[in-house]
JSON list of C-alpha atoms in Angstrom, two decimals:
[
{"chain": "A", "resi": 1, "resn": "UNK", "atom": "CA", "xyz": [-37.33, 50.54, -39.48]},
{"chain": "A", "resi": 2, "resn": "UNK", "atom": "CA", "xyz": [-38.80, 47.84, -36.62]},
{"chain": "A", "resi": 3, "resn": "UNK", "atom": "CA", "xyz": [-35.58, 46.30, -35.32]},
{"chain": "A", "resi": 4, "resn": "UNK", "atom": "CA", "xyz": [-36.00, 42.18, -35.97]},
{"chain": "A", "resi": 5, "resn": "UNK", "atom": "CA", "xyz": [-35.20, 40.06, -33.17]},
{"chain": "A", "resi": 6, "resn": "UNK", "atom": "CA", "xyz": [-34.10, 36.50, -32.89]},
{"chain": "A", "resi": 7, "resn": "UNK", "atom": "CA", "xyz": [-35.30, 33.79, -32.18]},
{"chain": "A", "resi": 8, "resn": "UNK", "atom": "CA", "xyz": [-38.61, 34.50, -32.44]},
{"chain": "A", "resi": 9, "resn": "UNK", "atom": "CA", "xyz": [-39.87, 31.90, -29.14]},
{"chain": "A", "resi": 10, "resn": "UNK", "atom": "CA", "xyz": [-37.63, 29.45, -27.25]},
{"chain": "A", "resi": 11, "resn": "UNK", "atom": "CA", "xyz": [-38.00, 27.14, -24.46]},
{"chain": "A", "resi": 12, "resn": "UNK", "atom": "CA", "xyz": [-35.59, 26.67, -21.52]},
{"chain": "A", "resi": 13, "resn": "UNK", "atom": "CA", "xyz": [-35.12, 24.13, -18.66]},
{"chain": "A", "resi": 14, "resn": "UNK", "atom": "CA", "xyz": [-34.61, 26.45, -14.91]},
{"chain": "A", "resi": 15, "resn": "UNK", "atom": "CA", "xyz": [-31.11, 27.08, -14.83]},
{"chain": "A", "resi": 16, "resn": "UNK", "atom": "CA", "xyz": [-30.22, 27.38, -18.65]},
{"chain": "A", "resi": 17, "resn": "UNK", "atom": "CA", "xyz": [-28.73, 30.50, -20.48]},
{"chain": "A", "resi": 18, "resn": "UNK", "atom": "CA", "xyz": [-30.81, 32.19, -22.90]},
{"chain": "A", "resi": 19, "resn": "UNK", "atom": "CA", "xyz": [-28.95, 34.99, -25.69]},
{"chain": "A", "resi": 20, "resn": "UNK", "atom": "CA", "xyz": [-31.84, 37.51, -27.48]},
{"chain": "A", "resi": 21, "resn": "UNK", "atom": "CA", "xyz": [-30.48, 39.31, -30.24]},
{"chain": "A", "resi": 22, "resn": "UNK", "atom": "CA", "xyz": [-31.86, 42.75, -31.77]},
{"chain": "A", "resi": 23, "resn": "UNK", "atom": "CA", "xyz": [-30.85, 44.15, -35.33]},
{"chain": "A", "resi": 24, "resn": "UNK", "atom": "CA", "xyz": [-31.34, 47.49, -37.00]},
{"chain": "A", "resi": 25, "resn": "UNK", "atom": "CA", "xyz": [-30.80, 48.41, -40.19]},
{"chain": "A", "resi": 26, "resn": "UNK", "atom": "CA", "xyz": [-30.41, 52.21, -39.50]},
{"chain": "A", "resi": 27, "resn": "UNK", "atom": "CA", "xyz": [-27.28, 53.53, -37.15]},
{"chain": "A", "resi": 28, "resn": "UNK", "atom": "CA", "xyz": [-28.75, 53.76, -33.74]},
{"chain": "A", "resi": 29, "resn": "UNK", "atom": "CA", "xyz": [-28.50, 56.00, -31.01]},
{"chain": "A", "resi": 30, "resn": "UNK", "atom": "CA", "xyz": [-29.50, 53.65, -28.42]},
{"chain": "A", "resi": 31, "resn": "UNK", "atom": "CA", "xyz": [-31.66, 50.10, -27.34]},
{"chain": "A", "resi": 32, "resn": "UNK", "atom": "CA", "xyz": [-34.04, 49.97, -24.76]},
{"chain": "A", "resi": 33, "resn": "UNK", "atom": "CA", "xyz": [-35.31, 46.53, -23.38]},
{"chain": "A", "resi": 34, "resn": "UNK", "atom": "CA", "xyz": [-38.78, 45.33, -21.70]},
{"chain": "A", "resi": 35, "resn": "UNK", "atom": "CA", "xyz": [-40.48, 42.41, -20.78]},
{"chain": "A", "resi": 36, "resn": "UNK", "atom": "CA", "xyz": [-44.05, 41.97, -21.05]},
{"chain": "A", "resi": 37, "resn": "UNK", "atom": "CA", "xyz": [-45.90, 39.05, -19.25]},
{"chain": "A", "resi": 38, "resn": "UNK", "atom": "CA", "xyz": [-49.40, 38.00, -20.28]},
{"chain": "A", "resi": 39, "resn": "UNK", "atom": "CA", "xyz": [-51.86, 40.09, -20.07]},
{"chain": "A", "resi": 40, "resn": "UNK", "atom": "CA", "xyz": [-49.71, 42.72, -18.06]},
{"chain": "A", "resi": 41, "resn": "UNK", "atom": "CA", "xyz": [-47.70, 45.94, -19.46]},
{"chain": "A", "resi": 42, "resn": "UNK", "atom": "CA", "xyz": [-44.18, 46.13, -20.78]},
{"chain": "A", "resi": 43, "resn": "UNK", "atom": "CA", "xyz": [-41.86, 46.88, -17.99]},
{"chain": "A", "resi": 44, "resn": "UNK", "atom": "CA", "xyz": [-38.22, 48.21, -18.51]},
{"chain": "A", "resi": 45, "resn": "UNK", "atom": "CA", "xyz": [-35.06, 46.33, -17.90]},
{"chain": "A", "resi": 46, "resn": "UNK", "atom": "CA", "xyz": [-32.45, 48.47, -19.04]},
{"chain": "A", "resi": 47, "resn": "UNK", "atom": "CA", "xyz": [-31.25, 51.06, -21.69]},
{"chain": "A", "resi": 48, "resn": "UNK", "atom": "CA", "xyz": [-28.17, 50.88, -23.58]},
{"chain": "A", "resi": 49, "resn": "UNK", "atom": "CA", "xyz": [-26.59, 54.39, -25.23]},
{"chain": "A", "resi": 50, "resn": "UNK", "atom": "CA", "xyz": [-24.33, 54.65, -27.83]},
{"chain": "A", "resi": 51, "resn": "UNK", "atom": "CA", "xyz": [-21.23, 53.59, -27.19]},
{"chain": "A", "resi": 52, "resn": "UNK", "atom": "CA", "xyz": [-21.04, 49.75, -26.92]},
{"chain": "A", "resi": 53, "resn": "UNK", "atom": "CA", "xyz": [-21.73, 49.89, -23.10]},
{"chain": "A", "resi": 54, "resn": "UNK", "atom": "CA", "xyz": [-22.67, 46.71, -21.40]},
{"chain": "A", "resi": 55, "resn": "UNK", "atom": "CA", "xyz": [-25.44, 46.77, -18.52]},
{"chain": "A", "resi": 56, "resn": "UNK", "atom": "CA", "xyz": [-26.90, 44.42, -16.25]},
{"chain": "A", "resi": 57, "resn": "UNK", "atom": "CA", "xyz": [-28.54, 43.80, -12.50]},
{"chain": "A", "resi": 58, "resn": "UNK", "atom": "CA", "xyz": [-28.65, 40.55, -11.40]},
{"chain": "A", "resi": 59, "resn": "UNK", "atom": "CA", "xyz": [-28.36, 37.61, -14.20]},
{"chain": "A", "resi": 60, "resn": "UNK", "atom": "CA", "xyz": [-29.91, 39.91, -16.61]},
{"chain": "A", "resi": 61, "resn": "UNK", "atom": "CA", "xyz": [-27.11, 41.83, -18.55]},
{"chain": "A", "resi": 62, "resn": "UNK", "atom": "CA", "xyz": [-26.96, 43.33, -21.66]},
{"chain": "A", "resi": 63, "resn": "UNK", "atom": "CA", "xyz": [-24.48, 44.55, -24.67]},
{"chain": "A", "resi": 64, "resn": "UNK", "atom": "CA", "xyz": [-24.51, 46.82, -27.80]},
{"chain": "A", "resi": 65, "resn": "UNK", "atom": "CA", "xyz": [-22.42, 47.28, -31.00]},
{"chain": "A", "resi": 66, "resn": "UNK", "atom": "CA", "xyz": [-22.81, 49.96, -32.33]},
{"chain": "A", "resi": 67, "resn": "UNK", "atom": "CA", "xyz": [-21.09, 48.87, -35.76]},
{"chain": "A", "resi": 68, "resn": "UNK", "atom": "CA", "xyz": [-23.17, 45.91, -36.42]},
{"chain": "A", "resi": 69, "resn": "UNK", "atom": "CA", "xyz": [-26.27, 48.08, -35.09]},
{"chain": "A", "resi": 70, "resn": "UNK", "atom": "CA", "xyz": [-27.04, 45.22, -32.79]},
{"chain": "A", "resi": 71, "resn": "UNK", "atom": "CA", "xyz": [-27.88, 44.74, -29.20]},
{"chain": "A", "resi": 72, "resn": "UNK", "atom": "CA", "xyz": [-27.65, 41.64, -27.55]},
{"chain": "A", "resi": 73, "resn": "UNK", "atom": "CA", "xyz": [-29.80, 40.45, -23.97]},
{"chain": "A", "resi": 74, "resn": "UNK", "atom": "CA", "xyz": [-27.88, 37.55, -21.47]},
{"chain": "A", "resi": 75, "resn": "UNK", "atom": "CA", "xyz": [-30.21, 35.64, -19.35]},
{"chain": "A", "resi": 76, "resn": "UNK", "atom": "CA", "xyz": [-27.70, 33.82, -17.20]},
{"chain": "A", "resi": 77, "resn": "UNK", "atom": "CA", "xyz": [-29.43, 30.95, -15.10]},
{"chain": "A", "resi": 78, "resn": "UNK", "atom": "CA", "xyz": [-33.02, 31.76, -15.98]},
{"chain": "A", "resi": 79, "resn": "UNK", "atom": "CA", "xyz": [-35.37, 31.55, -13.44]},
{"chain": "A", "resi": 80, "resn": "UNK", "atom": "CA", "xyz": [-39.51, 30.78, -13.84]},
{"chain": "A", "resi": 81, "resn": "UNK", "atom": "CA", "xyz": [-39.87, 34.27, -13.54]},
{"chain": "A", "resi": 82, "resn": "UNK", "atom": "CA", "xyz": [-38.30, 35.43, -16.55]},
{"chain": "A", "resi": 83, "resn": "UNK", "atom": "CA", "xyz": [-40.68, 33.79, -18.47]},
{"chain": "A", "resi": 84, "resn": "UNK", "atom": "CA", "xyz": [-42.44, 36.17, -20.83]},
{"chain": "A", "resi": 85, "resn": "UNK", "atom": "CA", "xyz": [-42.28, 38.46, -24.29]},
{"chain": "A", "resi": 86, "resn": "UNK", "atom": "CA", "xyz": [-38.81, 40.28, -24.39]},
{"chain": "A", "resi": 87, "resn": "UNK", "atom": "CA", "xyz": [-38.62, 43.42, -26.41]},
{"chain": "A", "resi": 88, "resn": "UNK", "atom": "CA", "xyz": [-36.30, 45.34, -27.92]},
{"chain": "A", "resi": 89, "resn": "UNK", "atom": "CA", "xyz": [-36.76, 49.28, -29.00]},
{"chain": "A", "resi": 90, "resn": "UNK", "atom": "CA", "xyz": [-34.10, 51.56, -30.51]},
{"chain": "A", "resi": 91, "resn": "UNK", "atom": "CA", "xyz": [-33.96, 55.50, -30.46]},
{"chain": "A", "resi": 92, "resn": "UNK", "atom": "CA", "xyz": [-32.31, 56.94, -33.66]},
{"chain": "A", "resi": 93, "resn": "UNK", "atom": "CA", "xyz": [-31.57, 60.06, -31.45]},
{"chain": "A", "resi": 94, "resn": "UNK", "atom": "CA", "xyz": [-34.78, 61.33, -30.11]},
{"chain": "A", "resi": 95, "resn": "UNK", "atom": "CA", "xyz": [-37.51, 59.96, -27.91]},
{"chain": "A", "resi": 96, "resn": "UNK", "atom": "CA", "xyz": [-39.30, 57.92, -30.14]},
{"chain": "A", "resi": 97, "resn": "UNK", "atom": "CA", "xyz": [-38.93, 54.08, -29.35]},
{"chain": "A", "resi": 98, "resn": "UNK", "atom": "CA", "xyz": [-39.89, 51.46, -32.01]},
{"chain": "A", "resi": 99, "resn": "UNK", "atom": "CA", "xyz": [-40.25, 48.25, -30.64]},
{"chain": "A", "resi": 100, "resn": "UNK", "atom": "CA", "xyz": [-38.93, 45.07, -32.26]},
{"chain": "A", "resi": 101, "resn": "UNK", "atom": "CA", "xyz": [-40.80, 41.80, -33.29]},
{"chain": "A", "resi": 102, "resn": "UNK", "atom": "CA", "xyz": [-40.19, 40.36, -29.71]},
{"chain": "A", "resi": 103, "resn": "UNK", "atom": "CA", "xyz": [-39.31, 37.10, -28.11]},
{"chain": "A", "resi": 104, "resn": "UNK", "atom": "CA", "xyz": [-41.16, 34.61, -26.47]},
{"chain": "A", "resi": 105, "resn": "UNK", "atom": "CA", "xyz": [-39.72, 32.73, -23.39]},
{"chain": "A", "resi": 106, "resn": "UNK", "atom": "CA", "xyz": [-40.62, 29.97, -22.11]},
{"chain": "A", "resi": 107, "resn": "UNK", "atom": "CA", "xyz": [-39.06, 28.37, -18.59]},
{"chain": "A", "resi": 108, "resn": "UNK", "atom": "CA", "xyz": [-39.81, 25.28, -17.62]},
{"chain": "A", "resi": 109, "resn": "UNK", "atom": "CA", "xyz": [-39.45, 23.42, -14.48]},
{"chain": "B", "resi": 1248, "resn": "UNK", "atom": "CA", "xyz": [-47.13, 57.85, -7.16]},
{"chain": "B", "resi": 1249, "resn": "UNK", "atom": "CA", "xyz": [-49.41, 55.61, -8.34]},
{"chain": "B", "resi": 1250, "resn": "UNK", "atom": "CA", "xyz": [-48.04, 55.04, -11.88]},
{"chain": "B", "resi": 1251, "resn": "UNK", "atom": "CA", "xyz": [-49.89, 55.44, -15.12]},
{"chain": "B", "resi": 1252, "resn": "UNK", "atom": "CA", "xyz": [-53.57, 55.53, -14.98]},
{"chain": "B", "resi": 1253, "resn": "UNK", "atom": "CA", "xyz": [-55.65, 54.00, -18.06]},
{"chain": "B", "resi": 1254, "resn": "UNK", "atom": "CA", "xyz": [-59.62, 53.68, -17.96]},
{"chain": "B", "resi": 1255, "resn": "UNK", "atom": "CA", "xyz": [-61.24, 52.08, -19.19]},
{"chain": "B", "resi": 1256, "resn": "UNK", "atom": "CA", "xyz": [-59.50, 48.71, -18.57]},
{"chain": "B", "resi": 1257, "resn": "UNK", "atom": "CA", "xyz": [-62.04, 46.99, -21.19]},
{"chain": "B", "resi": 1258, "resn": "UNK", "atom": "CA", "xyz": [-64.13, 48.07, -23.63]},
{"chain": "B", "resi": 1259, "resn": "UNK", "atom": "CA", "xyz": [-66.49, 46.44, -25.69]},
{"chain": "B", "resi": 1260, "resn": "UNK", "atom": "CA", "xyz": [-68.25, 48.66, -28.65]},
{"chain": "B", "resi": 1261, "resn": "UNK", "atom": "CA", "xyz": [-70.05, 47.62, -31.96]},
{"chain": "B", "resi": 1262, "resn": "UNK", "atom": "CA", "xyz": [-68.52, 49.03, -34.80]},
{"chain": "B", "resi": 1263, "resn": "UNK", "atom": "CA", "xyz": [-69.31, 52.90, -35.71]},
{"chain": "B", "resi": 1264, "resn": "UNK", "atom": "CA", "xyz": [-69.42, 53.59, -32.17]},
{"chain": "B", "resi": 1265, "resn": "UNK", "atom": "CA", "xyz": [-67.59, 56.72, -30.70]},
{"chain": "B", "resi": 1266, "resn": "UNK", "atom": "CA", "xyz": [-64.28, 54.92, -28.62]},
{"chain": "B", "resi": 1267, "resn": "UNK", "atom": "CA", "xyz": [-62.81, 57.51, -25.81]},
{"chain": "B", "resi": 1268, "resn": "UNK", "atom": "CA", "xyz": [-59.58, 55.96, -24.07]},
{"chain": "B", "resi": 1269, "resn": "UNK", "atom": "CA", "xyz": [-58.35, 57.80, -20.97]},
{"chain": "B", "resi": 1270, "resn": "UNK", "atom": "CA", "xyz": [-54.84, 58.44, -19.67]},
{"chain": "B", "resi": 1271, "resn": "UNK", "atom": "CA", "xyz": [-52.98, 59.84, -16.69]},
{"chain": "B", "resi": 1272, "resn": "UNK", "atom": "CA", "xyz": [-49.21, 60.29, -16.95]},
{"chain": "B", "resi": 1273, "resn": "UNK", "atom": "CA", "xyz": [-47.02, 60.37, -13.72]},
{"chain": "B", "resi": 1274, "resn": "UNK", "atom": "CA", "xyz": [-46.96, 63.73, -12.16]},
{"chain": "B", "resi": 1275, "resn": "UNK", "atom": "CA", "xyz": [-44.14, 65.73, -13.46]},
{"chain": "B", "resi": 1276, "resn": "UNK", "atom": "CA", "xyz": [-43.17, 63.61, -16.49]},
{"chain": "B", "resi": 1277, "resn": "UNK", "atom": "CA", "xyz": [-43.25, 65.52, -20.15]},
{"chain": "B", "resi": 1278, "resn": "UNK", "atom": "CA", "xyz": [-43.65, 62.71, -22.49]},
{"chain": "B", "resi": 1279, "resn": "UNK", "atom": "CA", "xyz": [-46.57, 60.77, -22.98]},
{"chain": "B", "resi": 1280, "resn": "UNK", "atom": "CA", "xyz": [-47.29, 57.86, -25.83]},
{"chain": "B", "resi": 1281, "resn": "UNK", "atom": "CA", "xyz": [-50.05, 56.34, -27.15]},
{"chain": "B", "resi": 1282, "resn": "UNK", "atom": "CA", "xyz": [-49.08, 52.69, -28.01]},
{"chain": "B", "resi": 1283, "resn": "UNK", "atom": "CA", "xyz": [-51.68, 49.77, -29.87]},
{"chain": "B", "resi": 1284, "resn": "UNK", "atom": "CA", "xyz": [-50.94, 46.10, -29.33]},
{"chain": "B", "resi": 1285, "resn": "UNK", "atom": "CA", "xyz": [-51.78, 43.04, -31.36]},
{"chain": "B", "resi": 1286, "resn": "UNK", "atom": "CA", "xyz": [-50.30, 39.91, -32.54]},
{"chain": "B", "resi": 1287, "resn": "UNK", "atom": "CA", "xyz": [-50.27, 40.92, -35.81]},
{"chain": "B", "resi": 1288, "resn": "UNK", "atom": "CA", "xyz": [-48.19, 44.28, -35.63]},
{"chain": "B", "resi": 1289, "resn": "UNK", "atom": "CA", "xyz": [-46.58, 43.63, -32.33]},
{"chain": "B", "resi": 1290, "resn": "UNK", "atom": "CA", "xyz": [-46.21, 47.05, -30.29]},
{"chain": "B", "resi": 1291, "resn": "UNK", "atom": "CA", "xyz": [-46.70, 49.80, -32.21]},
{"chain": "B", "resi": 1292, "resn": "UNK", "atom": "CA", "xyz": [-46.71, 53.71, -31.35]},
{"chain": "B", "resi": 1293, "resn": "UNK", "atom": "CA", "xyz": [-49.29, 55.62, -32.84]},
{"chain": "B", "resi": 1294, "resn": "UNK", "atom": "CA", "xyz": [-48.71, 59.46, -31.21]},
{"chain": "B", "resi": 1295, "resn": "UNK", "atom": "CA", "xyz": [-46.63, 60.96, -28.21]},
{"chain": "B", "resi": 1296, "resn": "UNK", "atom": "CA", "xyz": [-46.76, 64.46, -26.83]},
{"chain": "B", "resi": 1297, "resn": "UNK", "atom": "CA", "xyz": [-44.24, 66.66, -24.80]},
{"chain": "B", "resi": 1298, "resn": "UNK", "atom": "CA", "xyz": [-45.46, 69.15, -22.72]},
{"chain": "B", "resi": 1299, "resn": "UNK", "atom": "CA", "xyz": [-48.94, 68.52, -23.91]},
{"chain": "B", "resi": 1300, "resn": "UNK", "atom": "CA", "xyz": [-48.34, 69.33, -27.31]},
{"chain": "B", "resi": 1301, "resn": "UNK", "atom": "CA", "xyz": [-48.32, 66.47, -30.26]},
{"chain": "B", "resi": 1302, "resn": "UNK", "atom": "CA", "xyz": [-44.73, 66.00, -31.61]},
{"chain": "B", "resi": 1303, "resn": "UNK", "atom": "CA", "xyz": [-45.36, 63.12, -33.72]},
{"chain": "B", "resi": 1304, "resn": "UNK", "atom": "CA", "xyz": [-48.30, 61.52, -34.85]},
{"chain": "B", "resi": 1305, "resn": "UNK", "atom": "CA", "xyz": [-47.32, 59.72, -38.12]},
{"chain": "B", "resi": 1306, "resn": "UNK", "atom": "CA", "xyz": [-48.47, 56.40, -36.24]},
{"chain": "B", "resi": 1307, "resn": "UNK", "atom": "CA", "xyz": [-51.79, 57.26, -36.22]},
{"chain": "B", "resi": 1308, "resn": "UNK", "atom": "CA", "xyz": [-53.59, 54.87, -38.82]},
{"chain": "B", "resi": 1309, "resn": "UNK", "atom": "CA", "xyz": [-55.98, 57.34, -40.38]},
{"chain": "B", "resi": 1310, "resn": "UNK", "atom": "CA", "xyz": [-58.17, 60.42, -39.69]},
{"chain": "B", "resi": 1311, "resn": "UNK", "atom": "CA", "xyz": [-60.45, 58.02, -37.72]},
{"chain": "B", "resi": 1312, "resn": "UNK", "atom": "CA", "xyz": [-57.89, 58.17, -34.97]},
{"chain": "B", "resi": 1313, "resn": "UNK", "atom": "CA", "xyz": [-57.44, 61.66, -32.88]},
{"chain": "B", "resi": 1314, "resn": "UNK", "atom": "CA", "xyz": [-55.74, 62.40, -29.45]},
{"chain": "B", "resi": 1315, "resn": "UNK", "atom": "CA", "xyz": [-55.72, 65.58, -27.35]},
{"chain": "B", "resi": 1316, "resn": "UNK", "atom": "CA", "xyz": [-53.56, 66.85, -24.10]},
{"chain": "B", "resi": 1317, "resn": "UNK", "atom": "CA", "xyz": [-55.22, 69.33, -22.75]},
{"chain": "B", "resi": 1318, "resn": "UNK", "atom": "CA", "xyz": [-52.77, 69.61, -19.79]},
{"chain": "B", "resi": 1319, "resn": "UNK", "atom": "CA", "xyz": [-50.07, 67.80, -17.92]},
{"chain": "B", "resi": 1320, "resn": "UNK", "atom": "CA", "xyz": [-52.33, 65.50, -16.18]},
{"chain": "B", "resi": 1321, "resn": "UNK", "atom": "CA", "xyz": [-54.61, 63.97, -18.94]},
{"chain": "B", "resi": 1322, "resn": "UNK", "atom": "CA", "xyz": [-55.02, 62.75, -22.72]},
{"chain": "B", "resi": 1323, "resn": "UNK", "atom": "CA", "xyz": [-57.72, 60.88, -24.45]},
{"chain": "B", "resi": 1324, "resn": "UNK", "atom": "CA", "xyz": [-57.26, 58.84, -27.59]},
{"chain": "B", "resi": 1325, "resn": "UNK", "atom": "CA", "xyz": [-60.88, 58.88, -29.22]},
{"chain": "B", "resi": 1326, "resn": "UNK", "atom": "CA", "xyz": [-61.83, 56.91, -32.57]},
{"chain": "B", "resi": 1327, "resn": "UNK", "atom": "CA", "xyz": [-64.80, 57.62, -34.61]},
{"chain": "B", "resi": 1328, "resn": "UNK", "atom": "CA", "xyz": [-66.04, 55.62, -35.90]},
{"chain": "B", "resi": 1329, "resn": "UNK", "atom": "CA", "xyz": [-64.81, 52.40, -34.40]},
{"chain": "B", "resi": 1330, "resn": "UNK", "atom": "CA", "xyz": [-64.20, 49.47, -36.47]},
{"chain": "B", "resi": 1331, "resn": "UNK", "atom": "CA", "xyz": [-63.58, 45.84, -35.69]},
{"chain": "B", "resi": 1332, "resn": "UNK", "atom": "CA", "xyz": [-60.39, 45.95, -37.22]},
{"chain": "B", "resi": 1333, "resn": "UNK", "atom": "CA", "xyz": [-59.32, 48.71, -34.37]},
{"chain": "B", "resi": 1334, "resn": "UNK", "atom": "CA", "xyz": [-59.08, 45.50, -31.63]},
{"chain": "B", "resi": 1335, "resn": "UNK", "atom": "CA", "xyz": [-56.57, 45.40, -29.86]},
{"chain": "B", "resi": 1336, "resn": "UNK", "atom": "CA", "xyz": [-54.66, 46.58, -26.24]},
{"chain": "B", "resi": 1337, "resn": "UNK", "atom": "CA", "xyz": [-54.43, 50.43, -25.95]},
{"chain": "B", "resi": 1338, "resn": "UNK", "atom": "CA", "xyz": [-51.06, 50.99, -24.10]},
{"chain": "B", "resi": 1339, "resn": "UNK", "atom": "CA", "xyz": [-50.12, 54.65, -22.94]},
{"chain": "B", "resi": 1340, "resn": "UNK", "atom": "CA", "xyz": [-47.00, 55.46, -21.23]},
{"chain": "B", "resi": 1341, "resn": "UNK", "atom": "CA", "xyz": [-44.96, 58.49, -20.21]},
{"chain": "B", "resi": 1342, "resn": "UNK", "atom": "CA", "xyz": [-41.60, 59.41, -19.45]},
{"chain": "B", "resi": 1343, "resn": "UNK", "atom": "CA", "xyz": [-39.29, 61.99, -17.86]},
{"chain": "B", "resi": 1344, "resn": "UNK", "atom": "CA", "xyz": [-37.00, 63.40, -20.02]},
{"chain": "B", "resi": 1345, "resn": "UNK", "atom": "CA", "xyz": [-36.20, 62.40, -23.36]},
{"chain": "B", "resi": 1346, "resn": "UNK", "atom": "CA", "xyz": [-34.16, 58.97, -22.73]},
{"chain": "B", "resi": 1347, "resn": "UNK", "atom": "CA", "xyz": [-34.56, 56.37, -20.02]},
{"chain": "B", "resi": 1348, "resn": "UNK", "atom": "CA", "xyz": [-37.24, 54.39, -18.93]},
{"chain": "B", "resi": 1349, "resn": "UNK", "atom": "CA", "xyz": [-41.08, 54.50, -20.47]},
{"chain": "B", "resi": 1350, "resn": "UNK", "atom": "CA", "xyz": [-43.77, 53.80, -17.78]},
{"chain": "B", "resi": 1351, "resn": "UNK", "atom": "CA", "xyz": [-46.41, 52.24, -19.20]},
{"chain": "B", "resi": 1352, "resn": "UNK", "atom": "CA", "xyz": [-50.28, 51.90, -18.22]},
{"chain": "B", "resi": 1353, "resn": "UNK", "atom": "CA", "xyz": [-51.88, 48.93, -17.77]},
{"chain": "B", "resi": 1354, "resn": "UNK", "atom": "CA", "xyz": [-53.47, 49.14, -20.73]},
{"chain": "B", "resi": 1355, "resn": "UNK", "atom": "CA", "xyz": [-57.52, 49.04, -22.30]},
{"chain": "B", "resi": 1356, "resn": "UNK", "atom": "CA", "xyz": [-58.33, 46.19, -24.12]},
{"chain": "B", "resi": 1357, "resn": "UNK", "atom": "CA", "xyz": [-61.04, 47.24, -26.92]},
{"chain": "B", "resi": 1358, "resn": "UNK", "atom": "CA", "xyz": [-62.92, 44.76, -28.42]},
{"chain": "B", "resi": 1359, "resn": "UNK", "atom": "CA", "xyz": [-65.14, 46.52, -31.65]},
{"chain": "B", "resi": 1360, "resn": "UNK", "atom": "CA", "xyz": [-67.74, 44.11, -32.76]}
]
């Protein structure tokens, strides 16, 4: 039931877009998404409920659809700090979060 | 507040050793996970409690594993006996309510030799 992400690491220039996606193969109830840099804890970005709601602060937005059971992160003119380990986790209606396979992001200069 | 609490940040043990991690939630949230992390199996919850009592612990790998809340304000994850197969980054977070945002710790890193 851990939702897969993809891709699974990519590199960016300063400046480019980056698109993470998150599947499920179970109906979800709602996607959660962190960012972990090395050697520090996860730290939230922003949850998504049922209901194909799209979220975002800053260049950082989000989507979800709920028929494909997939949730979708925009990094719009990445920036060095958004370098790090993106995760997803999905909620299949109560408080228990299981993380996806994460993404690795690299920005360069 | 001063977030989530975790001690000890490292821990090195040989294996068989008694392991006893330490949390302290935020004051006044309900939820509280135990989370292990390692390259091989990513982020992976292994028990959460609300209102100090275990809801689910079908994460836990095996009897070796056991965690307590005796109130609000504290929880232990203990494993005896350690093995060297039970590396890894102990994350514990907790959370107010039953959706939004988890708060994690800053996690223990045990190293069983």
């Amino acid at each position: 039931q851990q939702p897969v992400q993809s891709p699974q690491a990519v590199i960016l220039r300063e400046g480019e877009d980056a698109v993470i996606n998150c599947s499920s193969s179970k109906a979800l109830y709602s996607v959660h998404w962190y960012r972990q840099k090395h050697g520090e804890a996860p730290v939230f970005l922003m949850i998504l409920l049922k209901g194909g709601e799209q979220k975002g602060h800053d260049k950082i937005s989000a989507s979800f659809n709920e028929k494909k059971q997939q949730s979708s992160l925009y990094l719009t003119a990445s920036q060095l700090s958004y370098s790090g380990t993106y995760f997803c986790g999905t909620t299949f209606g109560n408080e228990k979060l299981t993380f996806g396979t994460g993404t690795r992001l690299t920005i360069i200069p | 507040d001063a977030g989530v609490i975790q001690s000890p940040r490292h821990e090195v043990t040989e294996m068989g050793q008694e392991v006893t991690l330490r949390c302290k939630p935020i004051s006044g949230h309900d939820y509280l996970f135990w989370y292990r992390q390692t390259m091989m199996r990513g982020l992976e919850l292994l028990i959460y409690f609300n209102n100090n009592v275990p809801i689910d612990d079908s994460g836990m790998p095996e009897d070796r594993f056991s965690a307590k809340m005796p109130n609000a304000s504290f929880s232990t994850l203990k494993i005896q006996p350690s093995e060297p197969r039970d590396s890894a980054v102990y994350f514990c977070a907790s959370l107010a309510g039953r959706q939004g945002e988890q708060f994690f710790g800053p996690g223990t890193r045990l190293t069983v030799l």
